[in-house]
Coordinates of C-alpha atoms in Angstrom, one line a residue:
Chain A
M70 CA 14.6 -36.2 -36.7
L71 CA 12.1 -33.9 -35.3
P72 CA 9.7 -35.3 -33.3
K73 CA 6.5 -35.1 -34.6
D74 CA 4.1 -32.3 -34.0
T75 CA 6.7 -30.2 -33.7
S76 CA 5.9 -26.2 -34.9
M77 CA 8.3 -25.2 -37.2
L78 CA 7.8 -21.5 -36.6
S79 CA 7.8 -21.8 -33.0
L80 CA 11.4 -23.7 -33.3
L81 CA 12.3 -20.9 -35.8
A82 CA 11.4 -18.2 -33.4
A83 CA 13.3 -20.6 -30.2
L84 CA 16.0 -20.7 -32.9
A85 CA 16.8 -17.1 -33.5
F86 CA 15.7 -16.0 -29.4
S87 CA 18.6 -18.3 -28.3
G88 CA 21.0 -17.0 -31.3
L89 CA 20.4 -13.7 -29.7
L90 CA 20.9 -15.0 -26.6
A91 CA 24.3 -16.4 -27.0
S92 CA 25.7 -13.7 -28.2
A93 CA 24.1 -11.1 -25.5
G94 CA 25.0 -14.4 -23.3
F95 CA 28.6 -14.3 -24.9
D96 CA 28.7 -10.2 -24.3
S97 CA 27.6 -10.5 -20.9
Y98 CA 30.1 -13.1 -20.6
T99 CA 33.2 -10.8 -21.6
A100 CA 31.9 -8.4 -19.7
M101 CA 31.8 -10.7 -16.5
T102 CA 35.4 -11.9 -17.8
D103 CA 36.5 -8.7 -18.0
K104 CA 34.8 -7.2 -14.7
A105 CA 36.2 -10.0 -13.1
Q106 CA 39.6 -9.6 -14.1
A107 CA 39.2 -6.1 -13.4
Q108 CA 38.0 -6.9 -9.6
A109 CA 40.8 -9.8 -9.4
E110 CA 43.3 -7.3 -10.5
A111 CA 42.4 -4.3 -7.8
V112 CA 42.6 -7.2 -5.3
E113 CA 46.6 -7.9 -6.7
D114 CA 46.9 -4.1 -6.3
F115 CA 45.4 -3.7 -2.7
Q116 CA 48.0 -6.3 -2.0
E117 CA 50.4 -4.5 -3.4
W118 CA 49.7 -1.5 -1.9
K119 CA 49.3 -2.9 1.6
R120 CA 52.5 -5.0 1.1
Q121 CA 54.0 -1.4 0.6
Y122 CA 52.1 0.3 3.0
T123 CA 52.6 -2.3 5.8
Q124 CA 56.6 -1.7 4.7
L125 CA 56.7 1.8 5.0
L126 CA 54.3 2.4 7.5
P127 CA 57.2 2.6 10.7
L128 CA 58.4 5.2 8.6
E129 CA 55.3 7.6 10.4
G130 CA 57.5 6.3 13.9
R131 CA 60.6 7.3 12.3
W132 CA 59.0 11.0 11.2
S133 CA 57.2 12.0 14.4
Q134 CA 60.6 11.3 16.0
A135 CA 63.4 13.1 13.9
L136 CA 60.6 16.0 13.8
R137 CA 59.5 18.0 16.7
P138 CA 56.2 18.6 15.9
L139 CA 54.9 22.6 15.2
N140 CA 53.2 23.6 17.9
E141 CA 55.9 23.2 20.2
A142 CA 57.8 26.1 18.4
R143 CA 56.1 29.1 20.2
D144 CA 58.7 31.4 19.8
L145 CA 62.4 32.0 18.5
Y146 CA 63.8 31.1 22.2
T147 CA 62.0 27.9 21.4
L148 CA 63.3 27.6 18.1
H149 CA 66.4 28.5 19.5
Q150 CA 66.7 25.8 21.8
M151 CA 65.6 23.3 19.3
L152 CA 69.0 24.3 17.9
G153 CA 70.7 23.1 20.8
E154 CA 73.9 23.7 23.0
H155 CA 76.2 23.4 20.1
P156 CA 77.6 25.1 18.0
R157 CA 76.6 28.2 19.8
S158 CA 74.6 30.8 18.1
N159 CA 73.6 33.7 19.8
P160 CA 69.6 33.4 20.8
D161 CA 69.3 37.7 20.5
T162 CA 70.0 38.3 17.3
L163 CA 67.9 35.1 16.1
L164 CA 65.2 36.2 13.7
V165 CA 63.0 33.9 11.6
E166 CA 63.7 34.2 7.8
R167 CA 61.2 32.2 6.6
I168 CA 58.8 29.7 6.6
E169 CA 57.2 27.8 3.8
R170 CA 56.2 23.8 2.9
V171 CA 58.4 21.0 3.0
I172 CA 57.9 19.7 -1.2
L173 CA 60.1 16.7 -2.2
N174 CA 59.2 15.4 -5.3
E175 CA 56.1 17.4 -6.1
R176 CA 54.9 16.7 -2.4
D177 CA 53.7 18.0 0.3
L178 CA 55.5 16.4 3.6
G179 CA 53.0 17.3 6.1
A180 CA 56.1 19.3 7.4
Q181 CA 56.8 23.7 7.5
R182 CA 60.8 24.6 7.1
V183 CA 61.3 27.6 9.3
C184 CA 64.6 29.6 8.3
L185 CA 66.1 31.4 10.7
S186 CA 68.7 34.2 10.4
S187 CA 71.3 35.4 12.6
G188 CA 70.0 39.2 11.9
S189 CA 72.6 40.2 8.7
G190 CA 72.3 37.7 5.9
S191 CA 70.1 35.0 5.5
G192 CA 71.9 32.4 7.3
V193 CA 72.7 31.6 11.0
V194 CA 76.1 32.2 13.0
F195 CA 77.8 29.7 14.5
T196 CA 80.9 30.5 16.7
E197 CA 83.0 28.3 19.0
K198 CA 86.4 28.5 20.7
D199 CA 87.8 25.7 18.1
F200 CA 87.1 24.6 14.6
P201 CA 87.3 21.2 16.1
T202 CA 84.7 22.0 18.1
L203 CA 82.7 24.3 16.0
L204 CA 82.7 21.4 13.3
A205 CA 81.7 18.5 15.4
G206 CA 79.0 20.7 16.4
L207 CA 78.4 21.3 12.8
E208 CA 78.7 17.5 11.6
A209 CA 75.9 16.9 14.6
L210 CA 73.6 19.5 13.3
S211 CA 74.0 17.9 9.8
L212 CA 73.5 14.4 11.0
R213 CA 69.3 15.8 12.1
P214 CA 67.1 14.9 9.8
D215 CA 64.9 18.1 11.2
V216 CA 67.6 20.6 10.3
Q217 CA 68.2 21.4 6.5
M218 CA 71.6 23.4 5.8
G219 CA 73.0 25.2 2.7
S220 CA 76.5 26.4 2.2
V221 CA 79.0 26.2 5.6
H222 CA 81.2 29.2 5.4
L223 CA 84.0 29.2 7.6
S224 CA 86.5 32.1 8.8
Q225 CA 88.6 33.1 11.8
E226 CA 87.4 36.0 13.8
K227 CA 89.0 37.0 16.2
A228 CA 90.4 34.4 18.8
E229 CA 86.8 32.3 17.6
A230 CA 85.9 30.2 15.0
R231 CA 83.1 30.6 13.1
A232 CA 80.8 29.6 10.9
F233 CA 78.1 30.8 8.9
V234 CA 75.4 28.3 7.8
S235 CA 73.1 29.4 4.7
P236 CA 70.3 28.9 4.7
L237 CA 70.0 27.0 8.4
C238 CA 66.6 25.6 8.4
L239 CA 64.6 23.4 11.2
L240 CA 61.7 21.3 9.9
L241 CA 59.0 21.3 12.2
R242 CA 56.0 18.8 11.3
D243 CA 52.5 19.5 11.4
E244 CA 51.0 18.2 14.4
E245 CA 48.0 16.3 13.3
E246 CA 49.9 13.3 12.4
P247 CA 47.1 10.7 11.9
Q248 CA 47.5 8.2 14.2
K249 CA 48.0 4.8 13.3
Chain B
M185 CA 6.6 -68.3 -46.0
S186 CA 4.5 -71.1 -45.0
L187 CA 5.1 -69.7 -41.3
K188 CA 2.0 -69.1 -39.1
L189 CA 1.7 -65.6 -37.8
K190 CA 1.1 -66.3 -34.1
V191 CA -0.5 -63.6 -32.2
Q192 CA 0.2 -63.2 -28.7
K193 CA -3.0 -61.7 -27.3
R194 CA -1.9 -61.7 -24.1
E195 CA 1.5 -59.5 -24.3
G196 CA 0.9 -58.1 -27.6
P197 CA -0.8 -55.0 -28.1
L198 CA -4.8 -54.5 -28.4
F199 CA -6.3 -54.4 -31.0
A200 CA -9.6 -52.1 -31.2
C201 CA -11.4 -52.1 -34.2
D202 CA -14.9 -50.2 -33.3
V203 CA -15.7 -48.3 -29.7
S204 CA -17.2 -51.5 -28.3
Q205 CA -14.2 -53.4 -28.3
L206 CA -12.1 -50.4 -27.0
S207 CA -13.9 -49.7 -24.5
K208 CA -13.9 -53.4 -23.4
G209 CA -10.1 -53.1 -24.0
L210 CA -9.2 -50.0 -22.5
K211 CA -11.1 -51.8 -19.4
T212 CA -8.3 -54.5 -19.1
L213 CA -5.7 -52.8 -20.4
G214 CA -1.9 -53.0 -18.8
K215 CA 0.6 -51.9 -19.9
E216 CA 0.6 -53.1 -23.5
R217 CA 0.1 -51.2 -25.8
L218 CA -3.1 -49.8 -27.9
V219 CA -4.0 -50.2 -31.6
L220 CA -6.5 -48.3 -33.0
C221 CA -8.1 -49.8 -36.3
G222 CA -11.4 -50.4 -38.0
S223 CA -13.9 -48.3 -38.3
T224 CA -12.4 -46.0 -35.3
L225 CA -10.2 -44.4 -38.0
L226 CA -11.0 -43.2 -41.2
G227 CA -8.1 -42.5 -44.0
S228 CA -8.1 -41.1 -47.1
L229 CA -5.9 -39.8 -50.2
E230 CA -8.4 -37.5 -50.5
P231 CA -9.2 -34.8 -47.7
L232 CA -11.8 -35.6 -45.4
K233 CA -14.2 -32.6 -44.5
G234 CA -15.7 -33.0 -41.3
V235 CA -17.3 -36.5 -41.5
A236 CA -19.9 -36.5 -38.9
G237 CA -18.6 -38.7 -36.4
Y238 CA -15.0 -37.9 -36.6
V239 CA -12.2 -36.1 -35.4
A240 CA -9.6 -35.0 -38.3
Q241 CA -5.5 -35.4 -37.0
P242 CA -2.4 -33.6 -38.9
P243 CA -2.4 -35.3 -42.1
R244 CA 0.8 -37.9 -42.7
S245 CA 3.2 -37.6 -45.9
T246 CA 3.2 -40.6 -48.1
T247 CA 6.8 -40.7 -48.6
R248 CA 9.3 -40.5 -46.2
A249 CA 10.7 -37.6 -47.8
M250 CA 11.5 -34.4 -45.6
P251 CA 8.6 -31.6 -46.3
W252 CA 10.8 -28.9 -48.1
S253 CA 11.9 -32.3 -50.6
K254 CA 10.9 -32.1 -54.0
A255 CA 10.0 -35.2 -53.9
K256 CA 7.7 -34.7 -51.1
G257 CA 4.4 -37.5 -51.7
K258 CA 0.9 -36.4 -51.4
S259 CA -1.1 -36.5 -48.2
L260 CA -2.4 -39.1 -46.6
Y261 CA -5.9 -37.6 -44.2
V262 CA -6.5 -39.6 -41.2
S263 CA -9.8 -39.0 -38.9
I264 CA -10.4 -40.6 -36.0
D265 CA -13.6 -41.6 -34.1
K266 CA -14.6 -38.9 -31.6
E267 CA -16.2 -41.8 -29.0
A268 CA -13.1 -43.8 -29.5
L269 CA -11.1 -40.2 -29.5
A270 CA -12.9 -39.3 -26.2
L271 CA -12.2 -43.1 -24.5
V272 CA -8.1 -42.8 -25.2
V273 CA -7.9 -39.5 -24.0
K274 CA -10.1 -40.2 -20.5
A275 CA -8.0 -43.0 -20.2
R276 CA -4.7 -41.3 -21.1
Q277 CA -3.8 -43.9 -23.4
K278 CA -1.4 -43.6 -26.6
P279 CA -2.7 -45.4 -29.3
V280 CA -1.3 -46.7 -32.6
F281 CA -2.7 -46.1 -35.7
A282 CA -3.1 -49.0 -37.9
L283 CA -2.5 -47.3 -40.6
D284 CA 0.2 -45.6 -39.4
A285 CA 2.1 -48.3 -38.5
L286 CA 1.1 -50.4 -42.1
L287 CA 2.4 -46.9 -43.8
R288 CA 5.7 -47.5 -41.9
Y289 CA 6.3 -50.4 -42.7
G290 CA 5.7 -50.0 -46.7
Q291 CA 7.6 -47.1 -47.3
R292 CA 10.9 -49.0 -45.9
V293 CA 10.1 -52.2 -46.9
K294 CA 12.5 -52.9 -50.6
G295 CA 13.0 -55.4 -53.3
A296 CA 10.7 -54.5 -55.5
D297 CA 9.0 -51.2 -57.0
E298 CA 5.1 -52.6 -56.3
H299 CA 4.2 -53.6 -52.9
V300 CA 1.1 -54.7 -51.6
V301 CA 0.8 -54.3 -47.4
L302 CA -2.2 -55.8 -46.0
G303 CA -3.2 -55.5 -42.0
A304 CA -6.0 -58.0 -41.1
F305 CA -7.4 -57.1 -37.4
E306 CA -10.0 -58.7 -36.1
G307 CA -13.4 -56.2 -34.9
S308 CA -16.3 -57.6 -32.4
D309 CA -18.6 -58.0 -35.5
A310 CA -16.5 -58.5 -38.2
T311 CA -12.8 -58.8 -39.6
V312 CA -11.4 -56.0 -41.2
V313 CA -8.1 -55.8 -44.2
L314 CA -6.3 -52.6 -44.5
M315 CA -4.5 -52.6 -47.4
L316 CA -2.2 -50.1 -48.4
H317 CA -0.6 -49.9 -52.3
F318 CA 2.8 -48.6 -52.6
R319 CA 4.5 -47.6 -55.8
K320 CA 8.8 -46.7 -55.3
S321 CA 8.3 -46.3 -51.2
E322 CA 4.8 -43.7 -52.1
L323 CA 1.4 -44.8 -50.8
V324 CA -0.8 -44.6 -53.9
A325 CA -3.8 -46.6 -52.7
L326 CA -5.6 -47.4 -49.4
N327 CA -8.7 -49.3 -48.8
E328 CA -10.4 -51.2 -46.3
Y329 CA -12.2 -54.4 -46.7
T330 CA -15.1 -55.6 -44.2
L331 CA -15.3 -59.8 -44.3
A332 CA -16.7 -62.2 -41.9
P333 CA -15.6 -62.7 -38.6
A334 CA -12.2 -64.9 -38.4
S335 CA -14.7 -67.6 -36.6
A336 CA -17.1 -67.8 -39.1
H337 CA -16.9 -70.6 -41.5
T338 CA -17.0 -68.0 -44.9
F339 CA -13.8 -66.5 -43.3
E340 CA -10.9 -68.3 -44.9
M341 CA -13.3 -68.3 -48.2
D342 CA -13.6 -64.9 -48.1
L343 CA -9.8 -64.0 -47.7
H344 CA -8.7 -66.1 -50.7
V345 CA -11.3 -64.2 -53.0
L346 CA -10.0 -60.9 -51.6
L347 CA -6.2 -62.1 -52.2
E348 CA -7.0 -63.3 -55.6
R349 CA -9.1 -59.7 -56.2
L350 CA -6.0 -58.1 -55.1
R351 CA -3.5 -59.9 -56.9
M352 CA -5.2 -59.5 -60.4
A353 CA -5.5 -55.6 -60.0
H354 CA -1.8 -55.7 -59.0
A355 CA 0.1 -58.5 -60.3
Q356 CA 3.8 -56.5 -60.4
A357 CA 3.3 -55.9 -56.8
I358 CA 4.5 -58.3 -53.8
F359 CA 2.2 -58.7 -51.0
H360 CA 2.8 -58.2 -47.5
W361 CA 1.1 -59.8 -44.4
C362 CA 1.2 -57.8 -41.4
G363 CA -1.3 -59.1 -39.4
P364 CA -2.4 -59.7 -36.3
L365 CA -4.6 -62.1 -38.2
S366 CA -2.6 -65.7 -38.8
A367 CA -1.5 -65.3 -42.5
P368 CA -4.1 -67.3 -45.4
A369 CA -2.1 -70.9 -46.1
G370 CA -0.8 -71.6 -49.7
Q371 CA -1.1 -67.4 -50.6
A372 CA 2.2 -66.1 -51.7
L373 CA 3.1 -63.4 -48.8
Q374 CA 5.6 -61.9 -47.8
L375 CA 5.2 -61.5 -43.5
A376 CA 5.8 -58.5 -41.6
P377 CA 7.4 -59.3 -38.1
A378 CA 5.2 -59.0 -35.3
S379 CA 7.6 -56.1 -33.8
L380 CA 5.7 -54.0 -36.2
W381 CA 3.5 -53.4 -34.0
Q382 CA 5.6 -53.0 -31.2
T383 CA 8.0 -50.3 -32.6
A384 CA 4.9 -48.0 -34.1
H385 CA 5.1 -44.8 -32.4
G386 CA 1.7 -43.8 -30.4
H387 CA -0.3 -40.5 -30.3
N388 CA -0.7 -38.3 -28.1
L389 CA -4.3 -37.2 -28.7
T390 CA -6.3 -34.6 -27.7
L391 CA -10.0 -33.8 -28.1
S392 CA -9.3 -31.1 -30.4
G393 CA -7.6 -33.1 -32.9
R394 CA -4.6 -31.2 -32.7
P395 CA -1.6 -31.6 -31.1
S396 CA -1.2 -30.5 -28.4
L397 CA 0.9 -27.0 -27.1
L398 CA 3.3 -29.1 -25.9
R399 CA 4.2 -31.3 -28.6
Q400 CA 4.1 -28.3 -30.7
H401 CA 6.3 -26.0 -29.2
G402 CA 7.8 -28.2 -26.5
L403 CA 11.1 -28.1 -28.6
A404 CA 11.4 -24.7 -29.0
L405 CA 10.5 -24.9 -25.4
G406 CA 13.2 -26.8 -24.7
L407 CA 15.7 -24.7 -26.9
V408 CA 14.8 -21.6 -24.9
L409 CA 15.2 -23.2 -21.8
A410 CA 18.3 -24.4 -22.7
S411 CA 19.9 -21.5 -24.2
V412 CA 18.6 -19.3 -21.1
A413 CA 19.7 -21.7 -19.0
S414 CA 23.6 -22.1 -20.4
V415 CA 23.3 -18.1 -20.5
F416 CA 23.3 -18.6 -16.6
V417 CA 25.8 -20.9 -15.9
A418 CA 28.3 -19.8 -18.4
L419 CA 27.7 -16.5 -16.5
Y420 CA 28.1 -18.3 -13.2
V421 CA 31.7 -19.1 -13.4
P422 CA 33.4 -15.5 -14.0
Y423 CA 30.6 -13.6 -11.7
T424 CA 31.9 -16.1 -8.6
Q425 CA 35.3 -15.0 -8.9
Y426 CA 33.9 -11.5 -9.1
V427 CA 32.1 -11.8 -6.3
T428 CA 34.9 -13.6 -4.5
A429 CA 37.6 -11.1 -5.3
R430 CA 35.2 -8.6 -4.4
D431 CA 34.8 -10.4 -1.0
A432 CA 38.9 -10.6 -1.0
L433 CA 39.2 -7.2 -1.6
S434 CA 36.7 -5.7 1.4
R435 CA 38.0 -8.4 3.7
E436 CA 41.5 -7.1 3.3
N437 CA 40.1 -3.4 3.6
S438 CA 38.7 -4.4 6.8
Q439 CA 41.5 -5.0 8.3
L440 CA 43.2 -1.8 7.1
Q441 CA 40.0 -0.5 8.7
G442 CA 38.8 1.5 5.6
E443 CA 41.8 3.3 4.8
Y444 CA 41.6 2.7 1.5
S445 CA 40.0 5.2 0.2
F446 CA 42.7 7.1 0.8
A447 CA 45.4 4.6 1.0
S448 CA 47.2 5.8 -2.5
E449 CA 47.1 9.8 -0.9
K450 CA 49.0 7.7 2.2
L451 CA 51.2 5.3 0.2
A452 CA 52.4 8.6 -1.0
L453 CA 53.4 10.4 1.6
L454 CA 55.0 7.6 2.7
R455 CA 56.9 7.1 0.0
A456 CA 57.7 10.9 -0.2
R457 CA 58.8 10.6 3.7
Q458 CA 61.3 7.9 2.5
A459 CA 63.0 9.9 0.0
F460 CA 63.3 13.1 2.4
F461 CA 65.0 10.3 5.1
E462 CA 67.3 9.2 2.0
V463 CA 67.8 12.7 0.9
S464 CA 69.0 13.7 4.4
S465 CA 71.1 11.5 4.5
H466 CA 73.3 12.5 1.7
G467 CA 74.1 16.1 4.0
D468 CA 76.0 14.2 6.4
R469 CA 78.6 13.2 4.1
R470 CA 78.9 16.5 2.5
L471 CA 80.1 17.9 5.8
V472 CA 82.3 14.8 6.7
Q473 CA 83.6 14.9 3.7
F474 CA 84.1 19.2 4.1
K475 CA 85.4 18.0 7.0
T476 CA 88.0 15.3 5.4
V477 CA 89.7 18.3 3.1
L478 CA 90.0 20.6 6.4
E479 CA 92.3 17.8 8.0
V480 CA 93.8 17.5 5.6
L481 CA 94.6 21.1 4.4
A482 CA 95.2 21.5 8.5
Q483 CA 98.3 18.6 8.4
Q484 CA 100.3 21.3 5.5
E485 CA 103.3 23.0 6.7
D486 CA 102.9 26.6 6.2
L487 CA 99.6 26.0 5.2
R488 CA 97.6 28.5 6.7
V489 CA 93.1 28.2 5.7
R490 CA 92.0 31.7 6.1
E491 CA 88.3 31.0 4.8
S492 CA 86.7 28.0 3.6
Q493 CA 82.7 26.9 2.1
L494 CA 80.9 24.7 1.6
N495 CA 78.3 25.3 -0.9
S496 CA 75.4 23.9 -0.7
N497 CA 73.6 21.2 -2.7
L498 CA 70.4 22.2 -1.1
D499 CA 69.3 25.3 -2.6
P500 CA 70.5 25.0 -6.5
V501 CA 69.5 28.0 -6.9
S502 CA 71.1 30.1 -4.6
R503 CA 74.3 29.7 -6.0
G504 CA 76.5 29.5 -9.3
R505 CA 78.8 32.0 -10.2
P506 CA 78.8 33.6 -13.5
G507 CA 81.1 31.9 -15.9
Q508 CA 80.5 28.3 -14.3
T509 CA 78.6 26.0 -16.2
G510 CA 76.0 24.2 -14.2
K511 CA 76.7 23.9 -10.0
A512 CA 79.2 25.9 -7.9
A513 CA 82.0 23.2 -6.9
D514 CA 81.0 21.8 -3.8
F515 CA 83.9 23.9 -1.8
E516 CA 86.2 26.4 -1.9
V517 CA 89.1 27.3 0.4
L518 CA 91.1 30.2 0.8
V519 CA 94.8 30.2 1.7
D520 CA 97.8 31.6 1.7
V521 CA 101.8 29.9 1.6
P522 CA 105.1 31.2 1.5
R523 CA 106.0 32.7 -1.3
E524 CA 108.5 31.1 -3.4
P525 CA 110.3 34.3 -4.8
D526 CA 111.4 32.4 -8.1
S527 CA 107.9 30.9 -9.7
T528 CA 105.0 32.6 -10.7
A529 CA 102.2 32.3 -8.5
L530 CA 100.9 30.2 -11.3
A531 CA 103.7 28.0 -11.5
Q532 CA 103.9 27.7 -7.8
S533 CA 100.3 26.4 -7.5
R534 CA 101.0 23.6 -9.7
P535 CA 102.8 21.7 -7.7
L536 CA 101.0 22.5 -4.4
L537 CA 97.3 21.8 -6.1
Q538 CA 98.6 18.4 -7.3
E539 CA 99.8 17.6 -3.4
L540 CA 96.7 18.7 -2.3
S541 CA 94.7 16.4 -4.9
A542 CA 96.3 13.2 -4.2
Q543 CA 95.9 13.6 -0.5
M544 CA 92.3 13.9 -0.6
G545 CA 91.6 12.0 -3.5
M546 CA 90.0 14.7 -5.5
N547 CA 90.7 17.1 -8.3
L548 CA 91.1 20.5 -6.8
R549 CA 91.8 23.7 -9.1
L550 CA 92.6 27.4 -8.7
A551 CA 89.0 29.6 -9.1
T552 CA 88.1 31.3 -11.6
T553 CA 88.0 34.7 -10.0
D554 CA 90.2 35.9 -7.6
P555 CA 92.1 32.8 -8.0
Y556 CA 96.0 34.4 -6.9
K557 CA 96.8 36.7 -4.8
D558 CA 100.4 38.1 -3.4
I559 CA 100.4 39.1 0.4
E560 CA 103.3 41.5 1.3
K561 CA 104.9 41.0 4.8
S562 CA 102.9 43.4 6.9
A563 CA 100.1 41.4 6.3
S564 CA 100.0 38.3 8.1
G565 CA 102.4 39.8 10.7
D566 CA 105.4 37.0 10.0
N567 CA 108.2 37.9 8.0
K568 CA 107.6 36.2 5.2
A569 CA 105.7 37.1 2.3
R570 CA 103.3 34.8 0.8
R571 CA 100.2 33.4 -1.7
Q572 CA 97.0 33.2 -1.4
Y573 CA 95.2 31.3 -3.3
R574 CA 91.7 30.4 -4.0
I575 CA 91.3 26.9 -4.2
Q576 CA 87.9 24.8 -5.5
G577 CA 87.2 21.2 -5.3
D578 CA 84.4 18.6 -5.8
F579 CA 83.9 16.0 -3.6
N580 CA 83.6 12.4 -5.0
N581 CA 80.1 11.1 -5.3
A582 CA 80.9 7.9 -5.8
P583 CA 78.7 6.2 -3.1

């Protein structure tokens, strides 16, 4: 039973207001809940990202160890030095055939690919006194992550074992590595 | 029926039937209830239009039916004495109207179609008898009679005469005595409980006679406030969840020194580099496998490797011969062996390929272009004629 003297008009207005407020409040509640949920998901995403990121972070070190920075390659001589002593190649005929960005899975890895040639053909000639030495050298080269080797053609030339690697590219990372 | 109603004057309500009684009573009034009666109130079933010295109160319904019901009765118009009102408002009292208490009682009483409800109050110089006549719980008539004071010797007689007159007027009605004066002896009266006066509702009175704004709109206001509050409460929970999550994010983020801004970019770069290291490790195996092939070839008696080619899988665009679907063979070797004069080149190649395939654990085949060639004696320096084969094979890609 309603208390005496209650104004029906104001009571109805209050009821209508409460109804409006309830529906608006419900909408806001839904929106707020959605927002809270989205935020919670963002936190979850972030934590997942962080987990992956921290997991992958050691790669940074591996990357900068495996690849020499581009600014170390000042000239053909230093490039030849980077190829190493064995297998032997001729520094005098060495040319830079092309330089391109290293793209993998449509993503720039932050490195340049410097492809070399020994003058004729788009590849580098290595020579050693025999095949076992040559193959050992080539294998050592192929184990380096900063060297990309294409096809390898082996042949005997005079008394020497000859390998024509085409293409042969050195990967040089960009200098500015964001230090973490 | 003969039980006498004893009014407890001390603890019971204070009855005030005129202004002087009221002003006197208010001085000593403690926590007891105040009941207004007699000349402090005017009640009528006809609208009271501006009676001098009286302030109109909200009309009462003569029945208990809801205001929107069809059985809704007429209105009982009530006014209160201006002076009495001023006194009551000043004393902040919530007085009970005797009229209301009797109306309430009469509307609820059962047992017959017709009832007469009587209340007798002692004023300062007279006794006031209030008579309400109900038919089927609806107030149909009311009247007030002023008798001699209860202390006067004529009082008993006056009351008897009044009651007899009323009985003659309402022969069918059951008579109810509500006090607070004791019921007259020798009369057939239903005695109402004394609690009637204790349970009656008091009124918050205002000088204007209209109920205060708070009483009119209090419920609505409360409803509005409650709904506002409940909306706030309902929003509080998700809001705190949101704030908690936001704080957690910014805390985590601060641990990484704000790297989240280019986070996905950075992560994708790391992933790509991880993929790069995985891919570059494949190259290793290719060369090792090629070495094994060459070693097997070197172990063969009377077999010379003239050339060998390891094809690239890094750069699929650069290789691939016409007539071949897909990629080129992983490797290709040019070998020569002593010619078997009795067999054709192809016939000689079959056991050779089978033997080599078995040793390498791979499927070898002759190349589609220049698969074989006979070499004359002079070409190779020794005296035997030889046959040259161009053999292709694929590494097993099983990990």
